[in-house]
Short mmCIF file of C-alpha atoms and ligand atoms in Angstrom, two decimals:
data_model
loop_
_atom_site.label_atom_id
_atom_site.label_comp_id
_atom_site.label_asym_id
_atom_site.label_seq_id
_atom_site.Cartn_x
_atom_site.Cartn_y
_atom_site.Cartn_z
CA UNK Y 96 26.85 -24.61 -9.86
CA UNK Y 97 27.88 -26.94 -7.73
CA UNK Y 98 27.43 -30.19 -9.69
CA UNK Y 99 29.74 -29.16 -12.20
CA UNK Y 100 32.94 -30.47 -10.52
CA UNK Y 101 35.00 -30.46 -14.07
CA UNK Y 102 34.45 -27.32 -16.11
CA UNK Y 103 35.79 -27.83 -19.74
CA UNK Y 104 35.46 -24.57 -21.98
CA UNK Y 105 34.73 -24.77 -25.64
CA UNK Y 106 34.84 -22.85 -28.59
CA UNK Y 107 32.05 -22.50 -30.41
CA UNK Y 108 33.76 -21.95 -33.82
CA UNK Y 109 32.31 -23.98 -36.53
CA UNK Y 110 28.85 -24.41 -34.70
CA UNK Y 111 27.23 -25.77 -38.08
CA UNK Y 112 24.43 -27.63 -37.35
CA UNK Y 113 23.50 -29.66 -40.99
CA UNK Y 114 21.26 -32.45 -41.17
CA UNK Y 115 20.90 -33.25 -44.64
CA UNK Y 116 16.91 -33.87 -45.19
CA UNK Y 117 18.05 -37.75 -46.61
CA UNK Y 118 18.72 -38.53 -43.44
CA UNK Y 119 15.62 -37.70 -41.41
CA UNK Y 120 12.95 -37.96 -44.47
CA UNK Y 121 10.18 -40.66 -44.56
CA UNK Y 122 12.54 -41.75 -41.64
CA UNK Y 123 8.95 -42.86 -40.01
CA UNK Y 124 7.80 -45.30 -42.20
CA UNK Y 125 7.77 -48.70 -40.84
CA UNK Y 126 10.57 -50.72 -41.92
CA UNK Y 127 9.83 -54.45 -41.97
CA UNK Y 128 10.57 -56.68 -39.13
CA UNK Y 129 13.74 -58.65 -39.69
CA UNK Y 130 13.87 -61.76 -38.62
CA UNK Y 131 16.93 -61.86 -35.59
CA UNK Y 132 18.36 -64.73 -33.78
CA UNK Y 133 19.04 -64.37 -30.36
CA UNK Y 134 20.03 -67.37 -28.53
CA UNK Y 135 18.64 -68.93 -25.22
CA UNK Y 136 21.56 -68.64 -22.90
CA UNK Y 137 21.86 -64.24 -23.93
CA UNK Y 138 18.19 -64.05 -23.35
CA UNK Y 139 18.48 -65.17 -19.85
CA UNK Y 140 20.49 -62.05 -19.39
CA UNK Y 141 17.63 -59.52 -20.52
CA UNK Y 142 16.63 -56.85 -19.85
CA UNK Y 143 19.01 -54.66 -19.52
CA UNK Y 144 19.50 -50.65 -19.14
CA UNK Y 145 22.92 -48.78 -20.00
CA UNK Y 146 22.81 -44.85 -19.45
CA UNK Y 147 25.29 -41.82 -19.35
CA UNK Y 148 26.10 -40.52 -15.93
CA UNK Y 149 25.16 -41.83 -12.46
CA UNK Y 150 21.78 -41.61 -13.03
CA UNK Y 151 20.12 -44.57 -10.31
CA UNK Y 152 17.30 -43.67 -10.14
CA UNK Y 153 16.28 -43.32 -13.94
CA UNK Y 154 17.96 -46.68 -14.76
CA UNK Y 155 16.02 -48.75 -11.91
CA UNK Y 156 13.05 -47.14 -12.85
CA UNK Y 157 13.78 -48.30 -16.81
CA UNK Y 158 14.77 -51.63 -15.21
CA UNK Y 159 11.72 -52.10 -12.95
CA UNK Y 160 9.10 -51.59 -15.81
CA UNK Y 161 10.95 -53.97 -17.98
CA UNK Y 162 10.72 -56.41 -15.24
CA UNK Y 163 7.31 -56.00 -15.03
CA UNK Y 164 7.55 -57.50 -18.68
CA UNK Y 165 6.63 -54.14 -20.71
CA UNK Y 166 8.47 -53.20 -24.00
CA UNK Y 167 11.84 -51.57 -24.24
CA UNK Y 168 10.41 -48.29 -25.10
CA UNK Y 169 8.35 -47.61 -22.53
CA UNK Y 170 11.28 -48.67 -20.04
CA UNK Y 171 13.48 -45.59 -21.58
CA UNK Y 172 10.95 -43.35 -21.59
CA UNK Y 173 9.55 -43.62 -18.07
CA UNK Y 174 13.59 -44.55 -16.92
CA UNK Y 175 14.25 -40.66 -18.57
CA UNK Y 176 11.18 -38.76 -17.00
CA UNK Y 177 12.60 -38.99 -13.43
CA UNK Y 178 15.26 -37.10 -14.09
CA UNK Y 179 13.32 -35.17 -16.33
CA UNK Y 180 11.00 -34.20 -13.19
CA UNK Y 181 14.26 -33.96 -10.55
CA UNK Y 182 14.58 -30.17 -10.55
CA UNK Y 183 18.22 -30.83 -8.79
CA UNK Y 184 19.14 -31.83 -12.18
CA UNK Y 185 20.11 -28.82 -14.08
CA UNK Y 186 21.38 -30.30 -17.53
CA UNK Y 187 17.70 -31.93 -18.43
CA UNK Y 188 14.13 -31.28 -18.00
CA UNK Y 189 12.55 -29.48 -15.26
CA UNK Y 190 15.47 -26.88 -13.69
CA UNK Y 191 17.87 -27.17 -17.07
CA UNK Y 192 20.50 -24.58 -16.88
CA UNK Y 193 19.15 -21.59 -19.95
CA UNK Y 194 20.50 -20.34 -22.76
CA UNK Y 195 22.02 -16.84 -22.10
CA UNK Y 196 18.68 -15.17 -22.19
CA UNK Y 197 17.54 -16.99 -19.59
CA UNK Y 198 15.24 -19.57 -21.50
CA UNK Y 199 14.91 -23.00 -20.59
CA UNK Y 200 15.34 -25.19 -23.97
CA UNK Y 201 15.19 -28.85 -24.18
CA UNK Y 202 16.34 -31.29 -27.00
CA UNK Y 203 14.98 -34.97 -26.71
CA UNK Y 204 14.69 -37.84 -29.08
CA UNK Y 205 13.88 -41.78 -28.82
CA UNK Y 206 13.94 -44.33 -31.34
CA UNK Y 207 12.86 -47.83 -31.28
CA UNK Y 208 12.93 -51.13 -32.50
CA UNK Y 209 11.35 -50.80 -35.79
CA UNK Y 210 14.05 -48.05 -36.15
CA UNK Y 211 11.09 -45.19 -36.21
CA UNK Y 212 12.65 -41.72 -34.74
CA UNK Y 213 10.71 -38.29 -32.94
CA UNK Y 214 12.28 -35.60 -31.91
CA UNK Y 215 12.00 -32.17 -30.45
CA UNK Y 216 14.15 -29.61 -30.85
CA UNK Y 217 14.62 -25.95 -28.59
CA UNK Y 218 11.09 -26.78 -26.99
CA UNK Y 219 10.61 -24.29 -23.83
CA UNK Y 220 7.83 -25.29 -20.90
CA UNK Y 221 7.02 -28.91 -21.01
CA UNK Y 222 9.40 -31.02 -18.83
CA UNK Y 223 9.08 -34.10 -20.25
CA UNK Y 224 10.99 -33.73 -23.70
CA UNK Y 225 11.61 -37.42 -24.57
CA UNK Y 226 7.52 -38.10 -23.84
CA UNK Y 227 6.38 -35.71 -26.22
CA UNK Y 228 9.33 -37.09 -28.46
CA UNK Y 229 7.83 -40.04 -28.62
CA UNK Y 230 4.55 -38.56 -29.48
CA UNK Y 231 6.07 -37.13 -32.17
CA UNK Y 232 7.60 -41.04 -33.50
CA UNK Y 233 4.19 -42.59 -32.76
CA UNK Y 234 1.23 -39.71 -33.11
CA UNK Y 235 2.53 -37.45 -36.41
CA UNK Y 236 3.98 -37.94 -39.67
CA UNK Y 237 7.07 -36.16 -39.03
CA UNK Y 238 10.32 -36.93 -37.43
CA UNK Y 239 11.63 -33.83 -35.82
CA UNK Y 240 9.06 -30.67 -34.36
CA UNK Y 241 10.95 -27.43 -33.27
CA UNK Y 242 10.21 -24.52 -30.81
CA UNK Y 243 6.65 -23.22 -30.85
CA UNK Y 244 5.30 -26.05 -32.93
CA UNK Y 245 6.74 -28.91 -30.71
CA UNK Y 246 5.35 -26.81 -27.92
CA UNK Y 247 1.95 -26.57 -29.21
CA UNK Y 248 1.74 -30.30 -29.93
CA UNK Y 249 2.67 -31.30 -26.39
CA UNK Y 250 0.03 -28.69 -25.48
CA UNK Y 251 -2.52 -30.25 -27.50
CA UNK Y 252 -1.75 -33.83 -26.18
CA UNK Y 253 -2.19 -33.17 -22.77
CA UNK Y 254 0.97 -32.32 -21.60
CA UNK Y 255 1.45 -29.90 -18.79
CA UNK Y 256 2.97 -26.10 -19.10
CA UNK Y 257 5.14 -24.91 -16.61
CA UNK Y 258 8.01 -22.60 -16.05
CA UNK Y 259 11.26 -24.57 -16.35
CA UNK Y 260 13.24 -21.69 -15.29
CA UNK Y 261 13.68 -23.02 -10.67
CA UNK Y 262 15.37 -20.32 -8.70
CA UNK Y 263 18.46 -22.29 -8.47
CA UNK Y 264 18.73 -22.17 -12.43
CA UNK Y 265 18.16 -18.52 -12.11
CA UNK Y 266 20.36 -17.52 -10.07
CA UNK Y 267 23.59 -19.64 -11.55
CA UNK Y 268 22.14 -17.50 -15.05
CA UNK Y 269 22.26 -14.44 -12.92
CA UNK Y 270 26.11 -15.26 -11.78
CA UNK Y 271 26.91 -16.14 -15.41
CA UNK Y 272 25.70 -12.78 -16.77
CA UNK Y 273 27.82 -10.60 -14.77
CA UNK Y 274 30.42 -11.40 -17.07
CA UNK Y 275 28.39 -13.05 -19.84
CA UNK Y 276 31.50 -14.82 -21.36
CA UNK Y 277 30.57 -16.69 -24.19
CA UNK Y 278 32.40 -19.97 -23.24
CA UNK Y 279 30.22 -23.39 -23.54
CA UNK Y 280 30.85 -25.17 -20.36
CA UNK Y 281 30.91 -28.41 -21.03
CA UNK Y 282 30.26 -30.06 -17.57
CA UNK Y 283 31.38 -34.21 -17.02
CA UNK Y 284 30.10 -34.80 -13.64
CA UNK Y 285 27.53 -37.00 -12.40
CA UNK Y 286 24.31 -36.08 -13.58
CA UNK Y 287 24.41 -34.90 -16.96
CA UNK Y 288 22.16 -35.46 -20.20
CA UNK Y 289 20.94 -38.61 -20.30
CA UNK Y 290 21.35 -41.13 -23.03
CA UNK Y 291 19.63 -44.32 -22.27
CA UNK Y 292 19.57 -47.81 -24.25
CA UNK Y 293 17.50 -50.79 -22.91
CA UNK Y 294 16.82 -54.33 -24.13
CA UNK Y 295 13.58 -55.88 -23.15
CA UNK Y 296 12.94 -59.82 -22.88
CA UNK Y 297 12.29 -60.66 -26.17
CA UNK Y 298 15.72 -58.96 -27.10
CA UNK Y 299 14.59 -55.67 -28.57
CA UNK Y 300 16.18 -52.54 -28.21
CA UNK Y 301 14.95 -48.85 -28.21
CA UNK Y 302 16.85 -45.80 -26.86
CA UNK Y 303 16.85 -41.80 -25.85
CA UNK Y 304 18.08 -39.38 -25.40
CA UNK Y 305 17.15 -35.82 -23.53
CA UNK Y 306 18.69 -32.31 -22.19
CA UNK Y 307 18.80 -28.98 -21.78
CA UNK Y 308 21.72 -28.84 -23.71
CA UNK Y 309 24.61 -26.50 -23.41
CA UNK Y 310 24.32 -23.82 -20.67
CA UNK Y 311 24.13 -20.54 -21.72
CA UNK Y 312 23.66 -21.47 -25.52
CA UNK Y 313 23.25 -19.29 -28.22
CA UNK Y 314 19.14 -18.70 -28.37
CA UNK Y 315 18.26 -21.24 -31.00
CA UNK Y 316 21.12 -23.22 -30.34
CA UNK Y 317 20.34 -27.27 -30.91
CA UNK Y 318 22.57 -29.97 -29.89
CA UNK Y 319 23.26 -33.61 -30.96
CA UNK Y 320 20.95 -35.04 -28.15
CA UNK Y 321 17.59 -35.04 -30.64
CA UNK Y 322 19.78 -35.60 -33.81
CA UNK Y 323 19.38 -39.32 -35.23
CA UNK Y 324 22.78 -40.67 -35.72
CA UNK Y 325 24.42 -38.47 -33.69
CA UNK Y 326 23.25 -37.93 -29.82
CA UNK Y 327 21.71 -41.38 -30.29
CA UNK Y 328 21.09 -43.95 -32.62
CA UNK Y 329 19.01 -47.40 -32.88
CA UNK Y 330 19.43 -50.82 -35.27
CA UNK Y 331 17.24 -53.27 -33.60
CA UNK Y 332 19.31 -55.86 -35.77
CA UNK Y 333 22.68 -55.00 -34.48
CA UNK Y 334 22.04 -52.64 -31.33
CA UNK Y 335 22.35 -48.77 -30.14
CA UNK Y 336 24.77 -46.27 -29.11
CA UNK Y 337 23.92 -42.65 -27.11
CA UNK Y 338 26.03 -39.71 -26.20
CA UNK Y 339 26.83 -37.03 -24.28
CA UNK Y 340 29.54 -34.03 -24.11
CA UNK Y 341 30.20 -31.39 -26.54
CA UNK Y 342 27.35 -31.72 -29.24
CA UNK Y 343 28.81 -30.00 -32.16
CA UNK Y 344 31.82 -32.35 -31.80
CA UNK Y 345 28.95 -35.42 -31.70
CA UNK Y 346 27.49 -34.05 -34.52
CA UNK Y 347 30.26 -33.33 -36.89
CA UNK Y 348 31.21 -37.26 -36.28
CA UNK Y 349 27.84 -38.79 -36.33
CA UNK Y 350 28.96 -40.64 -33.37
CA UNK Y 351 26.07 -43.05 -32.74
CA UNK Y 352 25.30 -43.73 -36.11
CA UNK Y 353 28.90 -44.45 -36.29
CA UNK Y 354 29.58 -46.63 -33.19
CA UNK Y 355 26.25 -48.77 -34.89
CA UNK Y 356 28.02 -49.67 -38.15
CA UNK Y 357 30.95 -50.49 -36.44
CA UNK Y 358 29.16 -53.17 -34.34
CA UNK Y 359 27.51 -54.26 -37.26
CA UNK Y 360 31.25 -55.10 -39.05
CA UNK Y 361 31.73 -56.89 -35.75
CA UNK Y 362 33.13 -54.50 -33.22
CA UNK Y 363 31.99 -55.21 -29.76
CA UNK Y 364 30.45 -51.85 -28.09
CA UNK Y 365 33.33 -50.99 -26.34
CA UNK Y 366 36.07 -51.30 -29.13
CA UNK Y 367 33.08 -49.18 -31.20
CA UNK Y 368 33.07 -46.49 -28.16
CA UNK Y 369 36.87 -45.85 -28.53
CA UNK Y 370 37.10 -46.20 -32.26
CA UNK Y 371 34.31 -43.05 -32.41
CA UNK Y 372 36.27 -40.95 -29.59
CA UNK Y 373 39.38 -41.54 -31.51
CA UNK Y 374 37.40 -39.88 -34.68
CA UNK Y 375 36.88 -36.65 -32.65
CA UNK Y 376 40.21 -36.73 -31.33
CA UNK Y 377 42.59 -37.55 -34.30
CA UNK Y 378 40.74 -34.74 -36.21
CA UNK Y 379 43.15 -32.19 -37.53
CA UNK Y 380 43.32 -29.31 -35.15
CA UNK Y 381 41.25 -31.06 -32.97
CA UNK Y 382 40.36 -28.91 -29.41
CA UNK Y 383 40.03 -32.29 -27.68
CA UNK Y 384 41.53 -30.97 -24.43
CA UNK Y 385 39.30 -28.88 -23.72
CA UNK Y 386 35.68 -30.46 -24.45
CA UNK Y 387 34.45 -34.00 -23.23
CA UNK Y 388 32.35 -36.87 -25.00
CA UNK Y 389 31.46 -39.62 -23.63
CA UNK Y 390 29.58 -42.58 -25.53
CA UNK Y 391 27.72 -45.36 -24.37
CA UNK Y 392 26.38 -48.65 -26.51
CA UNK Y 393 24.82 -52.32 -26.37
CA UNK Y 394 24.58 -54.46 -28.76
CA UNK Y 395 22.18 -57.18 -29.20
CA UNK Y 396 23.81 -59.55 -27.33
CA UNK Y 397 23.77 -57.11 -24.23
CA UNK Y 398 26.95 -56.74 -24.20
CA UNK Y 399 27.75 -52.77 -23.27
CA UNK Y 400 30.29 -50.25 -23.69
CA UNK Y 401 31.94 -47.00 -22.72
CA UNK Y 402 34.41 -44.76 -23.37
CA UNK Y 403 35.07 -40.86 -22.60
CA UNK Y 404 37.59 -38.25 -23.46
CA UNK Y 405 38.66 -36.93 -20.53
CA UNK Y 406 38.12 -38.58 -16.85
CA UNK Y 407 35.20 -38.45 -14.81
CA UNK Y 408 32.38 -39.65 -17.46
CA UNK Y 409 30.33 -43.02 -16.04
CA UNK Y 410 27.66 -45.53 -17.48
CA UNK Y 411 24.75 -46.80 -14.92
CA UNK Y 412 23.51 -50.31 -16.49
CA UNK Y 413 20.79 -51.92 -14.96
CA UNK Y 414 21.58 -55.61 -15.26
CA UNK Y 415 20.28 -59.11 -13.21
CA UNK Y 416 17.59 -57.18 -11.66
CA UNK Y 417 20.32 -54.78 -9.86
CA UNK Y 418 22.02 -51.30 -11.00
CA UNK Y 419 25.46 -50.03 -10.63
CA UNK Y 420 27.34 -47.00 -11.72
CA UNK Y 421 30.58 -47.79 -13.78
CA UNK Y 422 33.29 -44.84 -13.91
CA UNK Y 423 34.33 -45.17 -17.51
CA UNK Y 424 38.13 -45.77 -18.99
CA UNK Y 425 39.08 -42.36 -21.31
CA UNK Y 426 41.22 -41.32 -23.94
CA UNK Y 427 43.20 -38.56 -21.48
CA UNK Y 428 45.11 -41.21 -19.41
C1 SD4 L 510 24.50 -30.89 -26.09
N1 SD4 L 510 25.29 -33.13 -25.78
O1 SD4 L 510 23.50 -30.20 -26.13
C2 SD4 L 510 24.51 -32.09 -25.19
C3 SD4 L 510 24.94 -31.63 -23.83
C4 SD4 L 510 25.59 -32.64 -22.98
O2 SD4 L 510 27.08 -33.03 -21.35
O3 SD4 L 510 25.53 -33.81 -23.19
N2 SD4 L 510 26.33 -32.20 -22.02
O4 SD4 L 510 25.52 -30.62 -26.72
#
């Protein structure tokens, strides 16, 4: 467990997962393309990637297919499979920590710029969670497939099975058992789930969003990662906000959803960051000491944001054909 350098503990009290049916049903029909202006001079700056964590390698590889002039889409979802396939990376794909009976489940969703949404939910043996995601936006009628059934479909497009489960995963599982307390860790170091947003040369934006979630989850536990509007959202006419942290917190504040509409009314991203951290943290009661969120955004100009809790959460954007990792400003001075 040595990547987890900042161990927050959370309660779990209140995990109510709702997502009213409104807000995911006939989600997948297309929605007409609206006409958007984007001048010359912000076009010059495109494409560009912004993801959670020091993730390098996942944002040049985003940034290097949208050089090669493919869509925004395809630049998230191939950006997301490397660390999908790095077992080293125990919070998403391949080598995700478990839930406390020691099975690997993954959470994924992308969206893009017609504002269509696929997700899976809890899926176990099939690394590449925002792939079969997509499949799910672009191949079925449905938004969101869940355990078996999302399994099954990846099965039945080709996707590989494999054990998630590496020894190193194992073995941290193994350590956490001996006292099996129930405490979320909440982990902010580098390398965390990843929440990506890109914007392709003709200005369109798409975005995902994939994990393992929480380790040591309830069985059946889902996070905010796959949830529209809340581990990530898309408006192709304004632009798209991600997360990462403490999902139920995400959830019960519909943070992307709610970082969009602020940009919309005219926030930039990174006024829109801190406006939806201050939501979590001005709650009553709030626990905010002891969980992180971080958020990251773009609009459509390609202007970015970011904006944690507590210290030690970063944003990798993939800009001018280069890619740096940014350590973010938080609410915790
Ligand atoms: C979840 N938001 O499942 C994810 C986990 C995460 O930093 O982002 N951890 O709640």
């Amino acid at each position: 467990m040595k990547r987890r350098k900042f161990i927050q503990s959370a309660s779990l009290s209140g995990l109510g997962v709702a997502v009213g049916s409104s807000l995911v049903s006939g989600c997948n029909d297309k929605i007409s393309q609206r006409e958007t202006v984007i001048g010359a001079s912000q076009k010059e700056n495109f494409p560009i990637v912004i993801a959670t964590w020091d993730v390098k390698d996942a944002v040049n590889k985003a940034g290097e297919v949208l050089m090669q002039g493919k869509s925004s889409i395809d630049a998230v979802e191939l950006g997301c499979n490397v660390e999908e396939l790095n077992a080293n990376n125990q919070t998403v794909g391949l080598g995700g920590l478990p839930d406390r009976d020691g099975n690997v489940t993954l959470d994924a969703c992308m969206m893009n710029k017609d504002g269509n949404y696929g997700a899976v939910v809890c899926m176990q043996n099939i690394a590449e969670a925002i792939s079969v995601a997509r499949k799910v936006m672009e191949d079925t009628p449905h938004c969101i497939l869940a355990g078996k059934g999302a399994e099954k479909f990846a099965l039945s497009k080709g996707f590989k099975k494999q054990n998630l489960l590496t020894d190193a995963s194992k073995k941290a599982w193994e350590q956490w058992k001996i006292k099996s307390k129930y405490q979320p860790v909440i982990n902010i170091e580098n390398h965390d789930t990843i929440g990506m947003l890109a914007i392709d040369k003709n200005g369109d934006i798409s975005g995902g969003c994939t994990t393992s979630g929480l380790a040591y989850k309830m069985a059946g536990r889902v996070g905010d990662s796959p949830i529209v509007g809340s581990g990530l959202f898309i408006d192709n006419e304004v632009g798209g906000a991600t997360a990462t942290g403490l999902g139920e917190e995400v959830l019960k504040t519909v943070g992307s959803f709610l970082i969009v509409e602020l940009m919309r009314q005219g926030k930039t991203p990174q006024q829109a960051c801190e406006e939806a951290i201050k939501r979590i943290v001005s709650k009553p009661n709030s626990n905010y000491k002891h969980f992180q969120v971080g958020y990251v955004a773009m609009n459509k100009k390609g202007e970015t944001g970011y904006y944690s809790i507590h210290k030690g959460f970063s944003a990798s954007i993939f800009k001018n054909g280069k890619s740096k990792n940014y350590p973010s400003q938080q609410f915790i001075k």
